[in-house]
Amino acid sequence: MISLGFGDSTTGGFAEALTYGADNGARISSNSWGYTAPDVYEQAVLDAIDYYDAAGGIVVFAAGNDNSASCYYPGCYGAVVGVAAVSDDGARASFSNYGDWIDISAPGVNVYSTITGDTYGHASGTSMACPHTAGVLAL
C-alpha cells in the first residue's frame, strides 16, 4: 500500500502522483474526488489514468453526488471503475450520480469513517462508496 497525496489540489499533482504509483508497484488507486461539472476533464489526468492502466493497475473513482446521469470525469472515463452509492436498503442513494457509465455501486450512506477533527463519525457520498470497491478489488 502506498499513500499518495497531491496536497496542492491540482490535477497536475494528481497525474504526477498516479504516475509515481504506477512506477512503484501500486496496483489499486482509490480516488474520492472528481470534477464538479459534467464533461469537464484535463487530458493530463486521462493520460495518467491510461499510464496506470497500461502498467496493470486499476483506477477507481467516486461517481459524484449530483443526482445526475451526466458524465462526470474522471469517474465516467472508460479506463476507470466508476462507483455510485447505495443506501442501507440497496437502493441508489438519492444524491448519487447514475447512468450507463457506472460500473458498480457500494455502500455510501451513513458510513462510519474518519472525519475532520481527528475523530470518527458517519458520512455519506460516493466518496464513501469508492474505498469499499477499491478494497474488494485489492483482495
Short mmCIF file of N, CA and C in Angstrom, two decimals, residues 12-96:
data_model
loop_
_atom_site.label_atom_id
_atom_site.label_comp_id
_atom_site.label_asym_id
_atom_site.label_seq_id
_atom_site.Cartn_x
_atom_site.Cartn_y
_atom_site.Cartn_z
N GLY A 12 -2.60 18.39 -12.11
CA GLY A 12 -1.23 18.05 -12.48
C GLY A 12 -0.55 17.28 -11.37
N GLY A 13 -0.83 17.67 -10.13
CA GLY A 13 -0.32 16.95 -8.97
C GLY A 13 -0.86 15.54 -8.91
N PHE A 14 -2.14 15.37 -9.27
CA PHE A 14 -2.73 14.04 -9.31
C PHE A 14 -2.06 13.19 -10.37
N ALA A 15 -1.88 13.74 -11.56
CA ALA A 15 -1.25 12.98 -12.64
C ALA A 15 0.15 12.53 -12.24
N GLU A 16 0.89 13.40 -11.59
CA GLU A 16 2.24 13.06 -11.13
C GLU A 16 2.19 11.96 -10.07
N ALA A 17 1.25 12.05 -9.12
CA ALA A 17 1.13 11.05 -8.06
C ALA A 17 0.73 9.69 -8.64
N LEU A 18 -0.20 9.69 -9.59
CA LEU A 18 -0.65 8.43 -10.18
C LEU A 18 0.48 7.77 -10.97
N THR A 19 1.23 8.56 -11.71
CA THR A 19 2.37 8.03 -12.45
C THR A 19 3.41 7.45 -11.50
N TYR A 20 3.68 8.15 -10.40
CA TYR A 20 4.61 7.66 -9.39
C TYR A 20 4.12 6.32 -8.84
N GLY A 21 2.84 6.22 -8.53
CA GLY A 21 2.28 4.97 -8.02
C GLY A 21 2.47 3.83 -9.00
N ALA A 22 2.18 4.07 -10.27
CA ALA A 22 2.34 3.04 -11.30
C ALA A 22 3.79 2.59 -11.39
N ASP A 23 4.71 3.53 -11.31
CA ASP A 23 6.13 3.22 -11.43
C ASP A 23 6.69 2.52 -10.19
N ASN A 24 5.95 2.57 -9.08
CA ASN A 24 6.45 2.00 -7.83
C ASN A 24 5.58 0.87 -7.29
N GLY A 25 4.83 0.22 -8.17
CA GLY A 25 4.16 -1.01 -7.82
C GLY A 25 2.75 -0.92 -7.27
N ALA A 26 2.17 0.26 -7.20
CA ALA A 26 0.78 0.36 -6.74
C ALA A 26 -0.13 -0.30 -7.77
N ARG A 27 -1.10 -1.05 -7.32
CA ARG A 27 -1.98 -1.77 -8.23
C ARG A 27 -3.42 -1.28 -8.20
N ILE A 28 -3.84 -0.65 -7.11
CA ILE A 28 -5.19 -0.09 -6.99
C ILE A 28 -5.05 1.37 -6.59
N SER A 29 -5.77 2.24 -7.27
CA SER A 29 -5.79 3.66 -6.91
C SER A 29 -7.23 4.05 -6.59
N SER A 30 -7.49 4.39 -5.33
CA SER A 30 -8.82 4.78 -4.88
C SER A 30 -8.90 6.31 -4.83
N ASN A 31 -9.88 6.87 -5.52
CA ASN A 31 -9.97 8.32 -5.68
C ASN A 31 -11.36 8.83 -5.34
N SER A 32 -11.46 9.50 -4.23
CA SER A 32 -12.74 10.06 -3.79
C SER A 32 -12.80 11.55 -4.14
N TRP A 33 -12.59 11.84 -5.40
CA TRP A 33 -12.70 13.20 -5.91
C TRP A 33 -13.09 13.12 -7.38
N GLY A 34 -13.50 14.22 -7.92
CA GLY A 34 -13.83 14.31 -9.34
C GLY A 34 -14.19 15.74 -9.68
N TYR A 35 -14.35 16.02 -10.95
CA TYR A 35 -14.73 17.36 -11.39
C TYR A 35 -16.18 17.63 -11.02
N THR A 36 -16.51 18.88 -10.76
CA THR A 36 -17.84 19.22 -10.25
C THR A 36 -18.80 19.69 -11.33
N ALA A 37 -18.42 19.54 -12.57
CA ALA A 37 -19.31 19.86 -13.68
C ALA A 37 -19.20 18.74 -14.71
N PRO A 38 -20.30 18.42 -15.38
CA PRO A 38 -20.25 17.34 -16.36
C PRO A 38 -19.36 17.67 -17.56
N ASP A 39 -18.77 16.62 -18.09
CA ASP A 39 -17.96 16.68 -19.31
C ASP A 39 -16.72 17.57 -19.21
N VAL A 40 -16.26 17.84 -17.98
CA VAL A 40 -15.04 18.62 -17.77
C VAL A 40 -13.91 17.64 -17.44
N TYR A 41 -12.78 17.79 -18.08
CA TYR A 41 -11.62 16.95 -17.77
C TYR A 41 -10.36 17.65 -18.24
N GLU A 42 -9.23 17.13 -17.77
CA GLU A 42 -7.92 17.59 -18.25
C GLU A 42 -7.21 16.39 -18.85
N GLN A 43 -6.66 16.58 -20.02
CA GLN A 43 -6.02 15.47 -20.73
C GLN A 43 -4.88 14.86 -19.93
N ALA A 44 -4.16 15.65 -19.14
CA ALA A 44 -3.06 15.11 -18.33
C ALA A 44 -3.57 14.07 -17.35
N VAL A 45 -4.76 14.27 -16.81
CA VAL A 45 -5.35 13.30 -15.88
C VAL A 45 -5.70 12.01 -16.61
N LEU A 46 -6.34 12.13 -17.76
CA LEU A 46 -6.71 10.93 -18.53
C LEU A 46 -5.46 10.18 -18.99
N ASP A 47 -4.42 10.91 -19.38
CA ASP A 47 -3.17 10.27 -19.78
C ASP A 47 -2.54 9.51 -18.62
N ALA A 48 -2.59 10.08 -17.42
CA ALA A 48 -2.04 9.40 -16.24
C ALA A 48 -2.84 8.15 -15.91
N ILE A 49 -4.16 8.22 -16.06
CA ILE A 49 -5.01 7.05 -15.84
C ILE A 49 -4.66 5.96 -16.84
N ASP A 50 -4.50 6.33 -18.10
CA ASP A 50 -4.12 5.35 -19.13
C ASP A 50 -2.76 4.73 -18.82
N TYR A 51 -1.83 5.52 -18.35
CA TYR A 51 -0.50 5.03 -17.99
C TYR A 51 -0.59 4.01 -16.86
N TYR A 52 -1.38 4.33 -15.84
CA TYR A 52 -1.57 3.44 -14.69
C TYR A 52 -2.22 2.13 -15.14
N ASP A 53 -3.23 2.25 -15.98
CA ASP A 53 -3.93 1.09 -16.52
C ASP A 53 -2.98 0.21 -17.34
N ALA A 54 -2.16 0.82 -18.18
CA ALA A 54 -1.20 0.07 -19.00
C ALA A 54 -0.16 -0.64 -18.15
N ALA A 55 0.11 -0.11 -16.96
CA ALA A 55 1.07 -0.73 -16.05
C ALA A 55 0.43 -1.87 -15.25
N GLY A 56 -0.85 -2.14 -15.50
CA GLY A 56 -1.53 -3.25 -14.83
C GLY A 56 -2.33 -2.84 -13.61
N GLY A 57 -2.47 -1.55 -13.38
CA GLY A 57 -3.22 -1.08 -12.22
C GLY A 57 -4.69 -0.87 -12.53
N ILE A 58 -5.47 -0.70 -11.47
CA ILE A 58 -6.90 -0.42 -11.57
C ILE A 58 -7.15 0.91 -10.88
N VAL A 59 -7.78 1.83 -11.59
CA VAL A 59 -8.10 3.15 -11.05
C VAL A 59 -9.59 3.20 -10.74
N VAL A 60 -9.92 3.54 -9.50
CA VAL A 60 -11.30 3.57 -9.02
C VAL A 60 -11.64 5.02 -8.68
N PHE A 61 -12.80 5.49 -9.15
CA PHE A 61 -13.23 6.86 -8.88
C PHE A 61 -14.66 6.91 -8.37
N ALA A 62 -14.90 7.81 -7.41
CA ALA A 62 -16.25 8.12 -6.97
C ALA A 62 -17.00 8.77 -8.14
N ALA A 63 -18.28 8.43 -8.26
CA ALA A 63 -19.08 8.91 -9.38
C ALA A 63 -19.54 10.36 -9.23
N GLY A 64 -19.64 10.83 -8.01
CA GLY A 64 -20.12 12.19 -7.77
C GLY A 64 -21.48 12.19 -7.10
N ASN A 65 -21.83 13.31 -6.51
CA ASN A 65 -23.03 13.42 -5.67
C ASN A 65 -24.00 14.47 -6.18
N ASP A 66 -24.28 14.46 -7.46
CA ASP A 66 -25.13 15.47 -8.08
C ASP A 66 -26.49 14.95 -8.53
N ASN A 67 -26.81 13.68 -8.21
CA ASN A 67 -28.06 13.07 -8.65
C ASN A 67 -28.26 13.29 -10.15
N SER A 68 -27.23 12.96 -10.91
CA SER A 68 -27.22 13.25 -12.34
C SER A 68 -26.74 12.04 -13.13
N ALA A 69 -27.28 11.91 -14.34
CA ALA A 69 -26.82 10.87 -15.26
C ALA A 69 -25.73 11.39 -16.19
N SER A 70 -25.39 12.67 -16.08
CA SER A 70 -24.36 13.26 -16.93
C SER A 70 -23.00 12.64 -16.64
N CYS A 71 -22.12 12.74 -17.60
CA CYS A 71 -20.77 12.19 -17.48
C CYS A 71 -19.90 13.11 -16.63
N TYR A 72 -19.53 12.63 -15.45
CA TYR A 72 -18.63 13.37 -14.57
C TYR A 72 -17.27 12.66 -14.57
N TYR A 73 -16.27 13.35 -15.11
CA TYR A 73 -14.92 12.80 -15.14
C TYR A 73 -14.25 12.97 -13.80
N PRO A 74 -13.27 12.16 -13.49
CA PRO A 74 -12.79 11.01 -14.23
C PRO A 74 -13.65 9.75 -14.05
N GLY A 75 -14.70 9.81 -13.21
CA GLY A 75 -15.50 8.61 -12.94
C GLY A 75 -16.12 7.97 -14.16
N CYS A 76 -16.44 8.76 -15.18
CA CYS A 76 -17.07 8.18 -16.36
C CYS A 76 -16.07 7.80 -17.44
N TYR A 77 -14.80 8.00 -17.19
CA TYR A 77 -13.77 7.65 -18.18
C TYR A 77 -13.69 6.14 -18.30
N GLY A 78 -13.60 5.65 -19.51
CA GLY A 78 -13.66 4.22 -19.77
C GLY A 78 -12.60 3.38 -19.08
N ALA A 79 -11.45 3.95 -18.77
CA ALA A 79 -10.36 3.18 -18.17
C ALA A 79 -10.44 3.11 -16.64
N VAL A 80 -11.49 3.67 -16.05
CA VAL A 80 -11.62 3.62 -14.58
C VAL A 80 -12.85 2.83 -14.18
N VAL A 81 -12.89 2.44 -12.91
CA VAL A 81 -14.08 1.83 -12.32
C VAL A 81 -14.84 2.98 -11.66
N GLY A 82 -16.01 3.32 -12.20
CA GLY A 82 -16.84 4.39 -11.66
C GLY A 82 -17.79 3.83 -10.61
N VAL A 83 -17.80 4.43 -9.41
CA VAL A 83 -18.54 3.87 -8.28
C VAL A 83 -19.66 4.81 -7.83
N ALA A 84 -20.88 4.31 -7.88
CA ALA A 84 -22.05 5.01 -7.35
C ALA A 84 -22.28 4.56 -5.92
N ALA A 85 -23.21 5.22 -5.24
CA ALA A 85 -23.51 4.89 -3.84
C ALA A 85 -24.92 4.32 -3.72
N VAL A 86 -25.04 3.34 -2.82
CA VAL A 86 -26.35 2.80 -2.47
C VAL A 86 -26.59 3.03 -0.98
N SER A 87 -27.87 3.05 -0.61
CA SER A 87 -28.25 3.23 0.78
C SER A 87 -28.35 1.87 1.47
N ASP A 88 -28.73 1.91 2.74
CA ASP A 88 -28.79 0.68 3.54
C ASP A 88 -29.72 -0.38 2.93
N ASP A 89 -30.76 0.05 2.22
CA ASP A 89 -31.71 -0.91 1.64
C ASP A 89 -31.30 -1.38 0.25
N GLY A 90 -30.13 -0.96 -0.22
CA GLY A 90 -29.62 -1.39 -1.52
C GLY A 90 -30.09 -0.55 -2.69
N ALA A 91 -30.93 0.45 -2.43
CA ALA A 91 -31.40 1.33 -3.49
C ALA A 91 -30.35 2.42 -3.76
N ARG A 92 -30.39 2.98 -4.96
CA ARG A 92 -29.46 4.07 -5.27
C ARG A 92 -29.65 5.19 -4.26
N ALA A 93 -28.55 5.68 -3.74
CA ALA A 93 -28.61 6.82 -2.83
C ALA A 93 -29.15 8.03 -3.59
N SER A 94 -29.99 8.81 -2.94
CA SER A 94 -30.68 9.91 -3.62
C SER A 94 -29.72 10.92 -4.25
N PHE A 95 -28.54 11.06 -3.72
CA PHE A 95 -27.56 12.03 -4.21
C PHE A 95 -26.64 11.48 -5.29
N SER A 96 -26.55 10.15 -5.39
CA SER A 96 -25.53 9.52 -6.23
C SER A 96 -25.75 9.77 -7.71
#
